[in-house]
């Protein structure tokens, strides 16, 4: 079962409506606890552009839990898109005349 903060791949394994090019990555913001069909769940979150790691659109989807692929969380060494986090290098000291 996904939890808020998880990044999940939603494709044909989770629901036929997400087959082929309609597959998406979703950053989960909430998991609805209302009863549904056994093995299904309503997820709310933001679709993520994998190239940039940016949120594109808020989505609410009804999917099979067994078909979800949860991306393992990193230990904070990289961002979602796989690029190193930005670091504040602080002020730069320059010599005279520069």
GROMACS .gro file of N, CA and C in nm:
model
  294
    1UNK      N    1   0.085  -0.117   0.000
    1UNK     CA    2   0.000   0.000   0.000
    1UNK      C    3   0.090   0.124   0.000
    2UNK      N    4   0.071   0.213  -0.097
    2UNK     CA    5   0.152   0.334  -0.100
    2UNK      C    6   0.115   0.428   0.016
    3UNK      N    7   0.207   0.515   0.050
    3UNK     CA    8   0.184   0.616   0.154
    3UNK      C    9   0.218   0.753   0.097
    4UNK      N   10   0.166   0.859   0.158
    4UNK     CA   11   0.198   0.993   0.109
    4UNK      C   12   0.349   1.014   0.102
    5UNK      N   13   0.393   1.072  -0.009
    5UNK     CA   14   0.535   1.092  -0.035
    5UNK      C   15   0.593   0.990  -0.129
    6UNK      N   16   0.528   0.874  -0.144
    6UNK     CA   17   0.578   0.771  -0.236
    6UNK      C   18   0.564   0.817  -0.380
    7UNK      N   19   0.658   0.773  -0.463
    7UNK     CA   20   0.651   0.793  -0.607
    7UNK      C   21   0.617   0.658  -0.667
    8UNK      N   22   0.500   0.649  -0.735
    8UNK     CA   23   0.455   0.521  -0.789
    8UNK      C   24   0.436   0.529  -0.939
    9UNK      N   25   0.470   0.420  -1.007
    9UNK     CA   26   0.444   0.407  -1.149
    9UNK      C   27   0.305   0.346  -1.163
   10UNK      N   28   0.220   0.415  -1.238
   10UNK     CA   29   0.086   0.366  -1.265
   10UNK      C   30   0.079   0.336  -1.414
   11UNK      N   31   0.069   0.207  -1.446
   11UNK     CA   32   0.062   0.165  -1.586
   11UNK      C   33  -0.046   0.058  -1.602
   12UNK      N   34  -0.040  -0.020  -1.709
   12UNK     CA   35  -0.144  -0.119  -1.738
   12UNK      C   36  -0.162  -0.222  -1.628
   13UNK      N   37  -0.060  -0.244  -1.545
   13UNK     CA   38  -0.072  -0.341  -1.436
   13UNK      C   39  -0.165  -0.291  -1.326
   14UNK      N   40  -0.176  -0.158  -1.313
   14UNK     CA   41  -0.260  -0.098  -1.210
   14UNK      C   42  -0.402  -0.074  -1.260
   15UNK      N   43  -0.416  -0.043  -1.390
   15UNK     CA   44  -0.548  -0.020  -1.449
   15UNK      C   45  -0.533  -0.011  -1.601
   16UNK      N   46  -0.626  -0.068  -1.673
   16UNK     CA   47  -0.616  -0.069  -1.819
   16UNK      C   48  -0.618   0.072  -1.877
   17UNK      N   49  -0.673   0.169  -1.806
   17UNK     CA   50  -0.678   0.305  -1.860
   17UNK      C   51  -0.541   0.371  -1.865
   18UNK      N   52  -0.439   0.311  -1.802
   18UNK     CA   53  -0.305   0.367  -1.803
   18UNK      C   54  -0.208   0.284  -1.886
   19UNK      N   55  -0.260   0.213  -1.986
   19UNK     CA   56  -0.176   0.131  -2.074
   19UNK      C   57  -0.096   0.218  -2.171
   20UNK      N   58   0.016   0.166  -2.214
   20UNK     CA   59   0.099   0.232  -2.317
   20UNK      C   60   0.148   0.370  -2.275
   21UNK      N   61   0.128   0.467  -2.364
   21UNK     CA   62   0.177   0.603  -2.340
   21UNK      C   63   0.099   0.676  -2.232
   22UNK      N   64  -0.009   0.616  -2.184
   22UNK     CA   65  -0.089   0.682  -2.079
   22UNK      C   66  -0.036   0.653  -1.939
   23UNK      N   67   0.069   0.572  -1.929
   23UNK     CA   68   0.131   0.543  -1.799
   23UNK      C   69   0.185   0.673  -1.740
   24UNK      N   70   0.187   0.679  -1.606
   24UNK     CA   71   0.238   0.800  -1.542
   24UNK      C   72   0.303   0.769  -1.409
   25UNK      N   73   0.391   0.860  -1.368
   25UNK     CA   74   0.449   0.856  -1.234
   25UNK      C   75   0.366   0.950  -1.149
   26UNK      N   76   0.330   0.906  -1.030
   26UNK     CA   77   0.246   0.986  -0.941
   26UNK      C   78   0.315   0.999  -0.805
   27UNK      N   79   0.331   1.125  -0.760
   27UNK     CA   80   0.379   1.150  -0.623
   27UNK      C   81   0.254   1.153  -0.536
   28UNK      N   82   0.238   1.054  -0.450
   28UNK     CA   83   0.118   1.038  -0.370
   28UNK      C   84   0.111   1.145  -0.261
   29UNK      N   85  -0.004   1.213  -0.253
   29UNK     CA   86  -0.027   1.309  -0.146
   29UNK      C   87  -0.127   1.255  -0.043
   30UNK      N   88  -0.218   1.168  -0.088
   30UNK     CA   89  -0.311   1.106   0.008
   30UNK      C   90  -0.364   0.974  -0.049
   31UNK      N   91  -0.400   0.887   0.044
   31UNK     CA   92  -0.460   0.757   0.012
   31UNK      C   93  -0.596   0.756   0.078
   32UNK      N   94  -0.701   0.742  -0.002
   32UNK     CA   95  -0.837   0.746   0.051
   32UNK      C   96  -0.864   0.618   0.129
   33UNK      N   97  -0.922   0.632   0.250
   33UNK     CA   98  -0.948   0.515   0.333
   33UNK      C   99  -1.091   0.464   0.322
   34UNK      N  100  -1.170   0.523   0.231
   34UNK     CA  101  -1.306   0.471   0.210
   34UNK      C  102  -1.300   0.331   0.152
   35UNK      N  103  -1.395   0.245   0.190
   35UNK     CA  104  -1.395   0.110   0.135
   35UNK      C  105  -1.422   0.110  -0.016
   36UNK      N  106  -1.349   0.026  -0.088
   36UNK     CA  107  -1.368   0.010  -0.233
   36UNK      C  108  -1.369  -0.140  -0.262
   37UNK      N  109  -1.359  -0.175  -0.389
   37UNK     CA  110  -1.346  -0.316  -0.425
   37UNK      C  111  -1.217  -0.370  -0.364
   38UNK      N  112  -1.219  -0.496  -0.329
   38UNK     CA  113  -1.102  -0.558  -0.268
   38UNK      C  114  -0.980  -0.547  -0.359
   39UNK      N  115  -0.871  -0.491  -0.307
   39UNK     CA  116  -0.747  -0.478  -0.383
   39UNK      C  117  -0.736  -0.349  -0.463
   40UNK      N  118  -0.834  -0.261  -0.454
   40UNK     CA  119  -0.833  -0.133  -0.526
   40UNK      C  120  -0.825  -0.018  -0.427
   41UNK      N  121  -0.775   0.097  -0.474
   41UNK     CA  122  -0.759   0.213  -0.388
   41UNK      C  123  -0.767   0.342  -0.469
   42UNK      N  124  -0.818   0.448  -0.405
   42UNK     CA  125  -0.816   0.582  -0.464
   42UNK      C  126  -0.690   0.651  -0.414
   43UNK      N  127  -0.609   0.703  -0.507
   43UNK     CA  128  -0.489   0.778  -0.474
   43UNK      C  129  -0.502   0.920  -0.526
   44UNK      N  130  -0.456   1.016  -0.449
   44UNK     CA  131  -0.447   1.155  -0.494
   44UNK      C  132  -0.301   1.194  -0.492
   45UNK      N  133  -0.260   1.268  -0.595
   45UNK     CA  134  -0.121   1.312  -0.600
   45UNK      C  135  -0.097   1.397  -0.723
   46UNK      N  136   0.029   1.412  -0.756
   46UNK     CA  137   0.071   1.493  -0.870
   46UNK      C  138   0.147   1.407  -0.968
   47UNK      N  139   0.108   1.415  -1.097
   47UNK     CA  140   0.185   1.344  -1.199
   47UNK      C  141   0.319   1.414  -1.210
   48UNK      N  142   0.423   1.335  -1.227
   48UNK     CA  143   0.561   1.384  -1.225
   48UNK      C  144   0.626   1.366  -1.361
   49UNK      N  145   0.693   1.470  -1.409
   49UNK     CA  146   0.773   1.463  -1.530
   49UNK      C  147   0.905   1.397  -1.490
   50UNK      N  148   0.931   1.277  -1.536
   50UNK     CA  149   1.052   1.205  -1.497
   50UNK      C  150   1.179   1.273  -1.544
   51UNK      N  151   1.173   1.347  -1.654
   51UNK     CA  152   1.293   1.413  -1.705
   51UNK      C  153   1.338   1.526  -1.614
   52UNK      N  154   1.241   1.598  -1.554
   52UNK     CA  155   1.277   1.714  -1.472
   52UNK      C  156   1.247   1.695  -1.324
   53UNK      N  157   1.162   1.598  -1.290
   53UNK     CA  158   1.124   1.577  -1.151
   53UNK      C  159   1.018   1.675  -1.103
   54UNK      N  160   0.963   1.755  -1.195
   54UNK     CA  161   0.865   1.855  -1.158
   54UNK      C  162   0.723   1.800  -1.164
   55UNK      N  163   0.638   1.851  -1.073
   55UNK     CA  164   0.496   1.813  -1.075
   55UNK      C  165   0.428   1.880  -1.193
   56UNK      N  166   0.341   1.806  -1.262
   56UNK     CA  167   0.274   1.860  -1.380
   56UNK      C  168   0.127   1.888  -1.355
   57UNK      N  169   0.054   1.796  -1.293
   57UNK     CA  170  -0.089   1.813  -1.275
   57UNK      C  171  -0.136   1.731  -1.156
   58UNK      N  172  -0.235   1.784  -1.084
   58UNK     CA  173  -0.295   1.710  -0.974
   58UNK      C  174  -0.387   1.603  -1.032
   59UNK      N  175  -0.378   1.481  -0.978
   59UNK     CA  176  -0.458   1.370  -1.029
   59UNK      C  177  -0.520   1.293  -0.914
   60UNK      N  178  -0.635   1.233  -0.941
   60UNK     CA  179  -0.698   1.139  -0.851
   60UNK      C  180  -0.726   1.015  -0.934
   61UNK      N  181  -0.673   0.900  -0.890
   61UNK     CA  182  -0.683   0.778  -0.971
   61UNK      C  183  -0.734   0.662  -0.887
   62UNK      N  184  -0.803   0.570  -0.953
   62UNK     CA  185  -0.856   0.449  -0.892
   62UNK      C  186  -0.779   0.333  -0.952
   63UNK      N  187  -0.697   0.264  -0.872
   63UNK     CA  188  -0.604   0.164  -0.925
   63UNK      C  189  -0.598   0.039  -0.837
   64UNK      N  190  -0.546  -0.068  -0.896
   64UNK     CA  191  -0.523  -0.192  -0.822
   64UNK      C  192  -0.391  -0.180  -0.746
   65UNK      N  193  -0.395  -0.208  -0.619
   65UNK     CA  194  -0.276  -0.196  -0.536
   65UNK      C  195  -0.164  -0.289  -0.585
   66UNK      N  196  -0.199  -0.411  -0.624
   66UNK     CA  197  -0.098  -0.508  -0.667
   66UNK      C  198  -0.025  -0.465  -0.794
   67UNK      N  199  -0.085  -0.377  -0.874
   67UNK     CA  200  -0.023  -0.333  -0.998
   67UNK      C  201   0.066  -0.212  -0.985
   68UNK      N  202   0.071  -0.152  -0.867
   68UNK     CA  203   0.154  -0.033  -0.848
   68UNK      C  204   0.300  -0.071  -0.830
   69UNK      N  205   0.387   0.011  -0.885
   69UNK     CA  206   0.532  -0.008  -0.869
   69UNK      C  207   0.584   0.113  -0.794
   70UNK      N  208   0.621   0.094  -0.667
   70UNK     CA  209   0.669   0.203  -0.584
   70UNK      C  210   0.819   0.218  -0.603
   71UNK      N  211   0.863   0.340  -0.636
   71UNK     CA  212   1.006   0.366  -0.652
   71UNK      C  213   1.067   0.373  -0.512
   72UNK      N  214   1.177   0.299  -0.491
   72UNK     CA  215   1.241   0.303  -0.359
   72UNK      C  216   1.284   0.446  -0.324
   73UNK      N  217   1.266   0.482  -0.199
   73UNK     CA  218   1.309   0.615  -0.154
   73UNK      C  219   1.459   0.618  -0.139
   74UNK      N  220   1.517   0.732  -0.174
   74UNK     CA  221   1.661   0.746  -0.159
   74UNK      C  222   1.690   0.798  -0.019
   75UNK      N  223   1.817   0.794   0.018
   75UNK     CA  224   1.857   0.839   0.151
   75UNK      C  225   1.882   0.988   0.157
   76UNK      N  226   1.839   1.060   0.053
   76UNK     CA  227   1.856   1.205   0.052
   76UNK      C  228   1.978   1.249  -0.025
   77UNK      N  229   2.053   1.154  -0.084
   77UNK     CA  230   2.172   1.192  -0.157
   77UNK      C  231   2.141   1.246  -0.296
   78UNK      N  232   2.022   1.214  -0.348
   78UNK     CA  233   1.982   1.266  -0.479
   78UNK      C  234   1.837   1.307  -0.475
   79UNK      N  235   1.797   1.385  -0.574
   79UNK     CA  236   1.657   1.424  -0.584
   79UNK      C  237   1.581   1.320  -0.662
   80UNK      N  238   1.450   1.341  -0.678
   80UNK     CA  239   1.364   1.247  -0.750
   80UNK      C  240   1.413   1.223  -0.892
   81UNK      N  241   1.460   1.326  -0.958
   81UNK     CA  242   1.500   1.314  -1.097
   81UNK      C  243   1.638   1.251  -1.112
   82UNK      N  244   1.706   1.221  -1.000
   82UNK     CA  245   1.836   1.157  -1.008
   82UNK      C  246   1.950   1.255  -1.021
   83UNK      N  247   1.924   1.383  -1.008
   83UNK     CA  248   2.029   1.483  -1.014
   83UNK      C  249   2.069   1.519  -0.872
   84UNK      N  250   2.195   1.558  -0.851
   84UNK     CA  251   2.237   1.592  -0.716
   84UNK      C  252   2.160   1.713  -0.663
   85UNK      N  253   2.137   1.718  -0.533
   85UNK     CA  254   2.068   1.834  -0.478
   85UNK      C  255   2.152   1.960  -0.493
   86UNK      N  256   2.084   2.073  -0.503
   86UNK     CA  257   2.157   2.199  -0.512
   86UNK      C  258   2.220   2.230  -0.378
   87UNK      N  259   2.340   2.284  -0.384
   87UNK     CA  260   2.410   2.319  -0.261
   87UNK      C  261   2.444   2.467  -0.264
   88UNK      N  262   2.433   2.530  -0.151
   88UNK     CA  263   2.471   2.670  -0.141
   88UNK      C  264   2.618   2.674  -0.106
   89UNK      N  265   2.698   2.719  -0.201
   89UNK     CA  266   2.842   2.721  -0.182
   89UNK      C  267   2.887   2.837  -0.094
   90UNK      N  268   2.798   2.931  -0.069
   90UNK     CA  269   2.834   3.045   0.014
   90UNK      C  270   2.906   3.151  -0.068
   91UNK      N  271   2.950   3.257  -0.003
   91UNK     CA  272   3.016   3.366  -0.077
   91UNK      C  273   3.150   3.322  -0.134
   92UNK      N  274   3.183   3.378  -0.247
   92UNK     CA  275   3.310   3.348  -0.312
   92UNK      C  276   3.408   3.460  -0.278
   93UNK      N  277   3.526   3.422  -0.236
   93UNK     CA  278   3.631   3.521  -0.206
   93UNK      C  279   3.712   3.543  -0.332
   94UNK      N  280   3.728   3.664  -0.367
   94UNK     CA  281   3.806   3.697  -0.486
   94UNK      C  282   3.927   3.781  -0.447
   95UNK      N  283   4.031   3.759  -0.522
   95UNK     CA  284   4.153   3.836  -0.497
   95UNK      C  285   4.139   3.979  -0.550
   96UNK      N  286   4.238   4.061  -0.526
   96UNK     CA  287   4.235   4.200  -0.573
   96UNK      C  288   4.232   4.207  -0.724
   97UNK      N  289   4.159   4.306  -0.773
   97UNK     CA  290   4.156   4.331  -0.916
   97UNK      C  291   4.073   4.233  -0.995
   98UNK      N  292   4.003   4.151  -0.930
   98UNK     CA  293   3.921   4.053  -1.001
   98UNK      C  294   3.777   4.091  -0.993
   0.00000   0.00000   0.00000
